[in-house]
Amino acid sequence: MPPRLQLSPVFRVHTLPSQISCRRSYASSSATSPEIYDVVCVGGGPAGLSLLTALRSSKLTSNLRIALIEAQDLQKNRLRDPSPDAYSNRCSSLTPGSVRNLQEIGAWSYIHASRVQPYQEMQVWDGITDSRISFDWTSASPLPFTPRKLSQPTTIATMVENTNLTTALLARLSSLGGVDIFSPTKVSSIELGSQTPDVDLSSWPILTLSDGKSLAARLLVGADGANSPVRTFADIQSRGFDYNRHGVVASLKLSGPGWGGPDHKTAYQRFLPTGPIAMLPLPGNMATLVWSTTPERAAKLKSLSANDFIAMVNAGFRLSAVDLEYLHTLPSGQEEEVAWREHHTPIKEKDIPMKVVHVQENTVASFPLRMRHADTYTGERIALVGDAAHTIHPLAGQGLNQGQADAAALTRTISAAVATGQDIGSLLALEPYNDEQYAANNAMLGICDKLHRLYSVESGPLVGLRSLGLSAVDSMGWVKGLLMGRAAGG
Ligand SMILES: Cc1cc2nc3c(=O)[nH]c(=O)nc-3n(C[C@H](O)[C@H](O)[C@H](O)COP(=O)(O)OP(=O)(O)OC[C@H]3O[C@@H](n4cnc5c(N)ncnc54)[C@H](O)[C@@H]3O)c2cc1C
């Protein structure tokens, strides 16, 4: 059981850029300072926006007074007049469970549907031994425990640009109204309030914003990402390590819509000793890349010309780890070198993604990969959701999905507290949220970490064992069905 930690009295951000607060909607202009809110959420990323949308769309919690503080300009980050040939390089695969949540809170109908891509098949293989596991709902054995009334799902996951998701959540939130949005506004400091003759705020977090405004929170939610200021204020430790790996992302155009045609899309992931390379389908011939590799190789990939970069991505799915190692040492000229090597390598094209023919300008970028887990998600008047609570290796595409599950679970906890007349900020009322999410997230963090380690090994008995394991699971239809059910969020 993780230790419970007390609030530390002051968190202060030392850089205070002067930003204009664009405050929208329904806050009263009362002269009292600070303004009192039931819920103040710091962070308007996918987790924070999902939580607030869920709170506003539920009858039990729709009367709460809510504020959102986001350092970036939420208006600017919206998806506007998007072109069908241009995709953001930050995409996520949403499990059917996450999509269901988004439907339930009314956000999914605001998604630009033409820009999302469900996929039905997944091909995962070992870059050293080539042993492979494939997941395909269309050929999977029926789940042994699926209730008769429920049909087997057909979608493994749905690819969505993160901006498409946040734009939809914002649109739903603004249709519901009732949230005071401070954006672009940074939290400058958080400290505990005090007791006055009128009101006792001595256990309440008081936030000072970059525009000088002051807000008191009955419940302060940290949805403020991996470096969460709210977590720092609450003195909740976050433990873990850096993987010494970067995730290289890019938006790509393939030579065709995929081997199964436009209606049957496949996600591909090949485990290389430096990390997995994954190609996830987007609509039409588009795809998104996540290549986890060493910081040095990530820097090299980012420095290449478009043609050399394309050649490296194609090689990442086709050539041996030894070839790739050599190709990374070349300052340039990968295009010619890969063409020559591919010509001399037997390649079964159908089990790998179609060839990349174009990389969208300015989309090659990289992000450091970390594993972090907060000691607890709750404190007195504090709750953490999303990356503020946990950061996970992207190899199983779970980070954003975990944040969606956090948001749904915290909404249930707050609703139960409202229904039973409890103080929604009390540690006792918040306990069920921690109970529901902590162990589940911890297990997923452990699985992804172990997978990363297992596939980082290049030689020795472990390599043989992991291949045996993959082949064994691949031949057991019902086990694969179960795995797919779990991955789908069922
Ligand atoms: C390469 C890569 C690929 C990934 N692929 C997937 C995938 O396929 N599927 C998946 O589920 N997940 C994926 N993830 C993980 C996913 O992107 C994150 O888990 C998710 O975006 C986190 O959302 P969040 O809302 O918790 O945090 P964030 O998106 O980090 O949002 C935090 C917000 O808080 C704001 N903020 C911070 N400090 C302050 C402050 N002081 N004042 C005001 N505002 C503040 C920030 O501006 C930011 O908008 C991937 C991650 C990486 C790196």
XYZ file of C-alpha atoms and ligand atoms in Angstrom:
543
model
C 0.000 0.000 0.000
C 1.658 3.294 -1.015
C 2.264 5.741 1.843
C -0.110 8.651 2.299
C 1.653 11.962 2.156
C 0.719 15.305 3.617
C 0.477 18.509 1.640
C 3.649 20.467 1.657
C 2.734 24.082 2.328
C 4.030 25.862 -0.788
C 4.734 25.036 -4.392
C 6.091 27.977 -6.311
C 6.956 28.299 -9.998
C 9.830 30.726 -10.330
C 9.383 31.699 -13.951
C 6.288 33.807 -14.309
C 5.733 34.749 -17.949
C 3.200 37.542 -18.191
C 0.329 35.926 -20.027
C -3.078 37.255 -20.736
C -5.782 35.201 -19.112
C -8.700 34.601 -21.410
C -11.438 33.767 -18.972
C -14.536 32.366 -20.488
C -18.049 31.841 -19.313
C -19.708 31.590 -16.036
C -17.467 32.649 -13.164
C -19.054 35.248 -10.957
C -17.113 38.465 -10.806
C -17.286 38.520 -7.043
C -14.664 40.728 -5.457
C -13.804 38.088 -2.835
C -10.265 36.846 -3.080
C -9.617 34.006 -3.601
C -12.505 32.764 -5.741
C -13.855 29.514 -4.379
C -14.281 26.452 -6.585
C -15.346 22.883 -5.918
C -12.891 21.511 -8.481
C -9.842 23.256 -9.915
C -8.099 21.228 -12.609
C -4.580 22.188 -13.639
C -3.885 20.863 -17.156
C -6.121 20.799 -20.226
C -4.552 17.770 -21.948
C -6.593 14.652 -22.778
C -6.858 13.550 -19.123
C -7.930 16.914 -17.656
C -10.424 17.658 -20.424
C -11.963 14.173 -20.184
C -12.391 14.524 -16.439
C -14.091 17.920 -16.672
C -16.308 16.829 -19.563
C -17.362 13.781 -17.551
C -18.097 15.905 -14.453
C -20.132 18.402 -16.467
C -22.083 15.727 -18.308
C -23.128 13.820 -15.215
C -26.292 14.963 -13.428
C -24.790 14.369 -9.994
C -21.739 16.563 -10.531
C -22.992 19.136 -13.032
C -23.653 21.693 -10.296
C -20.088 21.744 -9.054
C -18.216 24.989 -9.591
C -15.281 24.107 -11.797
C -12.179 25.914 -13.109
C -9.598 24.754 -15.653
C -6.130 26.273 -15.835
C -4.028 25.520 -18.896
C -0.635 27.060 -19.663
C -1.034 26.705 -23.432
C -3.570 28.518 -25.579
C -6.396 26.003 -25.901
C -7.963 27.983 -28.745
C -4.752 27.907 -30.759
C -4.259 24.162 -30.365
C -7.604 23.354 -31.948
C -7.814 21.311 -35.128
C -9.053 23.718 -37.793
C -9.754 23.002 -41.488
C -7.544 19.940 -41.414
C -6.245 18.630 -44.723
C -6.785 14.917 -45.450
C -3.113 14.647 -46.473
C -1.634 16.232 -43.363
C -1.697 14.637 -39.921
C -0.280 15.672 -36.570
C 2.714 13.600 -35.492
C 1.169 13.095 -32.035
C -1.343 10.299 -32.434
C -2.641 7.734 -29.961
C -4.330 4.379 -30.268
C -7.504 4.457 -28.216
C -8.789 1.179 -26.852
C -12.480 0.374 -27.410
C -12.877 0.998 -23.645
C -11.603 4.577 -24.037
C -13.796 5.179 -27.085
C -16.788 3.905 -25.089
C -16.004 6.362 -22.279
C -15.749 9.219 -24.754
C -19.092 8.215 -26.251
C -20.701 8.084 -22.820
C -19.594 11.621 -21.949
C -20.802 12.885 -25.331
C -17.367 13.829 -26.714
C -17.005 11.204 -29.437
C -19.690 12.803 -31.639
C -17.488 15.923 -31.850
C -14.515 13.985 -33.230
C -13.524 14.640 -36.876
C -14.593 11.119 -37.872
C -12.850 11.220 -41.241
C -9.498 11.538 -39.415
C -9.753 8.526 -37.113
C -8.718 5.041 -38.150
C -9.826 1.851 -36.431
C -7.609 -1.179 -36.982
C -8.590 -4.823 -36.858
C -5.257 -6.583 -37.033
C -1.894 -6.334 -35.332
C 1.390 -7.939 -36.407
C 4.124 -8.050 -33.745
C 7.474 -9.736 -34.300
C 10.938 -10.167 -32.904
C 13.601 -8.313 -34.893
C 16.254 -10.864 -33.918
C 14.507 -14.218 -34.398
C 11.575 -13.135 -36.588
C 9.130 -15.141 -34.414
C 5.773 -13.504 -34.732
C 2.377 -13.091 -33.135
C -0.599 -11.772 -35.048
C -3.869 -10.514 -33.655
C -6.863 -10.400 -35.921
C -10.431 -10.178 -34.659
C -11.775 -11.470 -37.954
C -9.977 -14.784 -37.443
C -9.810 -14.928 -33.617
C -11.536 -17.743 -31.754
C -14.606 -16.488 -29.897
C -13.804 -15.292 -26.374
C -14.620 -18.172 -24.017
C -16.408 -15.959 -21.494
C -18.158 -13.483 -23.802
C -21.801 -13.236 -22.717
C -24.040 -14.432 -25.537
C -25.721 -11.074 -25.985
C -22.415 -9.256 -26.547
C -20.905 -9.735 -29.944
C -17.169 -10.074 -30.299
C -15.538 -6.701 -31.007
C -14.050 -6.149 -34.442
C -11.722 -3.254 -33.626
C -8.473 -3.703 -31.726
C -7.965 0.046 -31.295
C -8.660 3.349 -33.008
C -5.963 5.770 -34.080
C -6.672 9.408 -33.375
C -4.588 12.573 -33.452
C -4.288 13.933 -29.907
C -5.436 17.362 -31.188
C -8.542 15.796 -32.736
C -9.373 14.337 -29.323
C -8.729 17.525 -27.324
C -10.632 19.621 -29.895
C -13.624 17.295 -29.538
C -13.445 17.381 -25.744
C -13.274 21.184 -25.758
C -16.229 21.403 -28.141
C -18.295 19.120 -25.892
C -17.199 21.055 -22.812
C -18.171 24.370 -24.327
C -21.570 22.956 -25.359
C -22.132 21.912 -21.737
C -20.807 25.245 -20.373
C -20.180 25.884 -16.717
C -16.383 25.668 -16.577
C -14.266 28.779 -16.042
C -11.357 28.316 -18.420
C -8.111 30.168 -17.765
C -5.968 29.744 -20.888
C -3.216 30.540 -21.670
C -2.537 30.924 -17.979
C 0.088 29.268 -15.841
C -0.149 28.329 -12.211
C 2.486 30.485 -10.510
C 2.168 29.132 -7.002
C 0.050 26.892 -4.835
C -0.105 27.252 -1.070
C -2.419 26.340 1.727
C -5.128 28.867 2.644
C -5.819 30.314 6.041
C -8.676 30.761 8.470
C -10.557 34.056 8.359
C -13.595 35.066 10.407
C -15.770 34.224 7.375
C -14.308 30.982 6.112
C -11.807 28.330 7.091
C -9.595 27.578 4.075
C -6.685 26.313 6.115
C -6.747 22.877 4.420
C -7.577 24.239 0.950
C -5.001 24.683 -1.808
C -4.940 28.314 -2.977
C -3.619 28.808 -6.502
C -2.089 32.037 -7.719
C -2.257 32.324 -11.497
C 0.178 34.078 -13.813
C -2.327 36.923 -14.233
C -2.438 37.467 -10.453
C -5.861 35.836 -9.890
C -6.274 33.617 -6.886
C -8.464 30.477 -6.716
C -9.307 28.254 -3.735
C -9.926 24.562 -4.499
C -12.092 22.217 -2.482
C -10.499 19.572 -4.709
C -7.356 20.329 -6.704
C -6.809 17.968 -9.643
C -3.340 17.594 -11.122
C -3.810 16.727 -14.807
C -0.663 18.701 -15.463
C 1.562 16.098 -17.099
C 4.757 14.323 -16.166
C 6.329 17.281 -14.311
C 3.121 17.988 -12.399
C 3.315 21.156 -10.231
C 0.258 19.894 -8.328
C 2.091 16.664 -7.432
C 5.065 18.728 -6.248
C 2.807 20.898 -4.091
C 1.192 17.830 -2.583
C 4.653 16.440 -1.842
C 3.757 13.160 -3.546
C 6.894 11.393 -4.706
C 7.026 10.029 -8.226
C 9.439 7.145 -8.650
C 10.952 5.562 -11.721
C 13.675 6.054 -14.249
C 14.503 7.299 -17.724
C 14.739 4.577 -20.360
C 17.588 6.346 -22.117
C 15.394 5.963 -25.169
C 13.569 8.493 -27.325
C 10.341 7.926 -29.231
C 10.837 9.210 -32.794
C 7.515 10.148 -34.363
C 6.573 11.163 -37.914
C 3.547 11.360 -40.202
C 4.064 9.162 -43.247
C 2.459 8.329 -46.562
C 2.549 4.682 -47.657
C 2.503 3.225 -51.155
C -1.076 2.017 -50.587
C -3.833 1.891 -47.957
C -2.522 -1.394 -46.496
C -2.521 -5.067 -47.453
C -6.107 -5.605 -46.310
C -7.425 -2.556 -48.229
C -9.057 0.545 -46.749
C -11.516 -1.471 -44.581
C -9.105 -3.827 -42.875
C -6.191 -1.981 -41.336
C -3.175 -3.420 -39.570
C -0.804 -2.044 -36.928
C 2.799 -3.296 -37.121
C 5.414 -3.450 -34.392
C 8.881 -4.967 -34.708
C 11.003 -5.349 -31.582
C 14.589 -4.272 -32.283
C 17.291 -4.506 -29.581
C 17.278 -0.700 -29.190
C 13.464 -0.592 -28.905
C 10.348 -1.294 -30.957
C 9.521 0.368 -34.262
C 5.772 0.722 -34.787
C 3.685 1.800 -37.771
C 0.070 2.611 -36.952
C -2.541 3.177 -39.650
C -4.260 6.488 -40.336
C -6.978 7.053 -42.958
C -6.171 6.489 -46.637
C -2.511 5.836 -47.290
C -1.344 7.730 -44.200
C 0.369 6.222 -41.159
C 2.079 7.357 -37.994
C 5.465 6.170 -36.790
C 6.700 5.603 -33.229
C 10.305 4.353 -33.232
C 11.784 3.915 -29.761
C 15.536 4.052 -29.976
C 18.648 5.440 -28.295
C 18.938 9.238 -28.019
C 21.957 9.141 -30.391
C 20.067 7.187 -33.059
C 17.026 9.424 -32.607
C 19.235 12.470 -33.208
C 20.698 10.803 -36.319
C 17.245 9.949 -37.703
C 16.107 13.549 -37.180
C 19.172 14.897 -38.995
C 18.643 12.852 -42.189
C 17.253 14.133 -45.480
C 13.638 13.104 -46.179
C 14.717 10.346 -48.600
C 17.315 8.902 -46.219
C 14.804 9.021 -43.337
C 12.197 7.178 -45.440
C 14.810 4.556 -46.353
C 15.672 4.057 -42.673
C 12.022 3.554 -41.704
C 11.546 1.019 -44.503
C 14.759 -0.676 -43.382
C 13.530 -0.688 -39.762
C 10.805 -3.173 -40.787
C 12.873 -5.139 -43.321
C 16.586 -5.347 -42.595
C 18.496 -7.078 -39.809
C 19.545 -5.412 -36.560
C 23.150 -5.652 -37.790
C 22.312 -3.845 -41.041
C 20.473 -1.160 -39.075
C 23.416 -0.677 -36.764
C 25.682 -0.058 -39.732
C 23.159 2.242 -41.453
C 23.044 4.419 -38.324
C 26.775 5.029 -38.556
C 26.528 6.590 -42.038
C 26.382 10.382 -42.095
C 24.121 10.241 -45.196
C 23.407 8.064 -48.240
C 21.074 5.633 -46.447
C 18.704 5.654 -49.430
C 21.213 3.998 -51.796
C 22.620 1.705 -49.102
C 19.166 0.440 -48.058
C 18.139 -0.131 -51.696
C 21.222 -2.284 -52.221
C 20.742 -4.253 -48.996
C 17.011 -4.819 -49.587
C 17.872 -6.232 -52.989
C 20.027 -8.868 -51.280
C 17.666 -9.691 -48.390
C 14.724 -12.108 -48.720
C 11.703 -10.100 -47.537
C 8.126 -11.327 -47.149
C 6.445 -8.015 -47.956
C 2.916 -9.046 -46.980
C 3.576 -9.370 -43.244
C 5.133 -5.923 -42.939
C 3.785 -2.426 -43.577
C 3.635 -1.135 -47.134
C 6.618 0.959 -48.118
C 6.830 4.558 -46.966
C 6.903 6.883 -49.963
C 6.701 10.307 -48.286
C 7.353 11.916 -44.929
C 5.238 14.945 -44.089
C 7.361 18.063 -43.628
C 8.192 19.113 -40.055
C 6.712 16.007 -38.462
C 9.907 14.146 -37.532
C 10.346 14.747 -33.800
C 11.353 12.815 -30.698
C 10.319 12.554 -27.061
C 12.313 11.146 -24.148
C 10.742 7.974 -22.720
C 10.328 7.549 -18.972
C 8.736 5.266 -16.458
C 7.330 7.081 -13.448
C 4.683 6.224 -10.896
C 3.445 8.511 -8.131
C 3.337 6.956 -4.647
C -0.372 7.699 -4.466
C -2.977 9.433 -6.638
C -4.710 11.175 -3.750
C -3.995 13.454 -0.822
C -6.131 15.761 1.280
C -7.934 17.879 -1.374
C -5.683 16.452 -4.090
C -6.169 13.986 -6.944
C -3.731 13.190 -9.745
C -4.794 11.889 -13.167
C -3.012 10.940 -16.402
C 0.705 11.506 -16.862
C 0.834 13.500 -13.610
C 0.218 10.165 -11.880
C 2.096 7.775 -14.205
C 4.274 7.838 -17.313
C 4.634 4.643 -19.311
C 6.727 3.323 -22.228
C 4.632 3.801 -25.397
C 5.230 0.264 -26.715
C 1.699 -0.848 -25.880
C 0.028 2.540 -26.548
C -1.421 2.735 -23.045
C -0.517 6.171 -21.576
C -3.428 8.206 -22.832
C -5.801 5.278 -22.289
C -4.746 5.060 -18.653
C -5.549 8.775 -18.309
C -9.020 8.137 -19.767
C -9.621 5.377 -17.240
C -8.372 7.655 -14.418
C -10.769 10.404 -15.489
C -13.721 7.978 -15.557
C -12.811 6.482 -12.171
C -12.332 9.881 -10.498
C -15.690 11.013 -11.880
C -17.323 7.933 -10.313
C -15.611 8.675 -6.988
C -16.639 12.341 -6.974
C -20.199 11.399 -7.968
C -20.417 8.916 -5.110
C -19.155 11.561 -2.682
C -21.741 14.078 -3.931
C -24.510 11.458 -3.721
C -23.661 10.646 -0.111
C -23.111 14.248 0.971
C -19.370 13.893 1.610
C -16.779 16.616 1.182
C -15.422 15.771 -2.305
C -11.940 16.939 -1.323
C -11.572 14.770 1.750
C -9.035 11.983 1.594
C -11.714 9.541 2.743
C -14.021 10.467 -0.132
C -11.157 10.220 -2.652
C -9.947 6.815 -1.443
C -12.028 4.719 -3.913
C -10.361 6.478 -6.841
C -6.904 5.467 -5.661
C -8.112 1.946 -4.899
C -9.678 1.538 -8.328
C -6.805 2.821 -10.444
C -3.503 2.399 -8.622
C -3.027 -1.354 -8.826
C -4.355 -1.621 -12.380
C -2.008 1.103 -13.635
C 0.899 -0.356 -11.679
C 0.386 -3.730 -13.352
C 0.340 -2.171 -16.826
C 3.473 -0.106 -16.070
C 5.208 -3.325 -14.977
C 4.144 -5.263 -18.093
C 5.375 -2.579 -20.504
C 8.627 -2.199 -18.604
C 9.257 -5.964 -18.656
C 8.455 -6.187 -22.369
C 10.942 -3.397 -23.033
C 13.609 -5.270 -21.060
C 12.821 -8.670 -22.548
C 13.230 -7.420 -26.104
C 16.360 -5.355 -25.364
C 18.290 -8.618 -25.040
C 20.150 -9.457 -28.258
C 21.510 -12.917 -27.548
C 21.472 -15.785 -25.029
C 18.776 -18.202 -23.833
C 16.241 -15.417 -23.225
C 16.052 -14.747 -26.958
C 15.099 -18.367 -27.644
C 12.606 -18.422 -24.780
C 10.809 -15.249 -25.806
C 10.461 -16.590 -29.358
C 9.080 -19.856 -28.039
C 6.606 -17.895 -25.921
C 5.448 -15.791 -28.857
C 5.017 -18.800 -31.125
C 3.160 -20.749 -28.425
C 0.688 -17.930 -27.752
C 0.313 -17.363 -31.498
C -0.863 -20.948 -31.951
C -3.439 -20.794 -29.121
C -6.467 -19.037 -30.555
C -8.426 -18.663 -27.338
C -5.430 -17.291 -25.385
C -4.971 -14.689 -28.095
C -8.672 -13.900 -27.891
C -8.338 -13.289 -24.166
C -5.275 -11.084 -24.651
C -7.084 -9.071 -27.297
C -10.090 -8.701 -25.015
C -7.871 -7.297 -22.267
C -6.041 -4.970 -24.672
C -9.384 -3.708 -25.907
C -10.186 -2.518 -22.412
C -12.791 -5.225 -21.826
C 6.035 8.903 -28.607
C 4.788 8.704 -27.778
C 3.735 7.942 -28.295
C 2.587 7.721 -27.526
N 1.577 6.944 -28.039
C 0.490 6.668 -27.273
C -0.564 5.805 -27.746
O -0.541 5.284 -28.858
N -1.628 5.565 -26.911
C -1.706 6.107 -25.687
O -2.680 5.834 -24.965
N -0.738 6.953 -25.217
C 0.343 7.240 -25.969
N 1.323 8.069 -25.501
C 1.157 8.699 -24.182
C 0.243 9.916 -24.247
O 0.700 10.817 -25.241
C 0.221 10.615 -22.884
O 0.003 9.652 -21.870
C -0.919 11.637 -22.798
O -0.808 12.604 -23.810
C -0.899 12.329 -21.432
O -2.034 13.160 -21.319
P -2.249 14.061 -20.015
O -3.491 14.844 -20.261
O -2.151 13.241 -18.791
O -0.961 15.018 -19.959
P -0.465 16.112 -20.990
O -0.952 15.841 -22.367
O 1.010 16.242 -20.761
O -1.182 17.465 -20.504
C -0.749 18.193 -19.385
C -1.183 19.635 -19.559
O -0.884 20.369 -18.355
C -0.452 21.659 -18.705
N 0.359 22.229 -17.608
C 1.516 21.739 -17.095
N 1.988 22.556 -16.121
C 1.093 23.578 -15.999
C 1.023 24.748 -15.154
N 1.960 25.045 -14.257
N -0.033 25.580 -15.301
C -1.007 25.304 -16.223
N -0.985 24.219 -17.037
C 0.053 23.371 -16.934
C 0.360 21.437 -19.992
O 0.429 22.622 -20.771
C -0.427 20.328 -20.692
O -1.373 20.807 -21.626
C 2.480 8.291 -26.236
C 3.529 9.078 -25.730
C 4.677 9.273 -26.484
C 5.812 10.106 -25.915
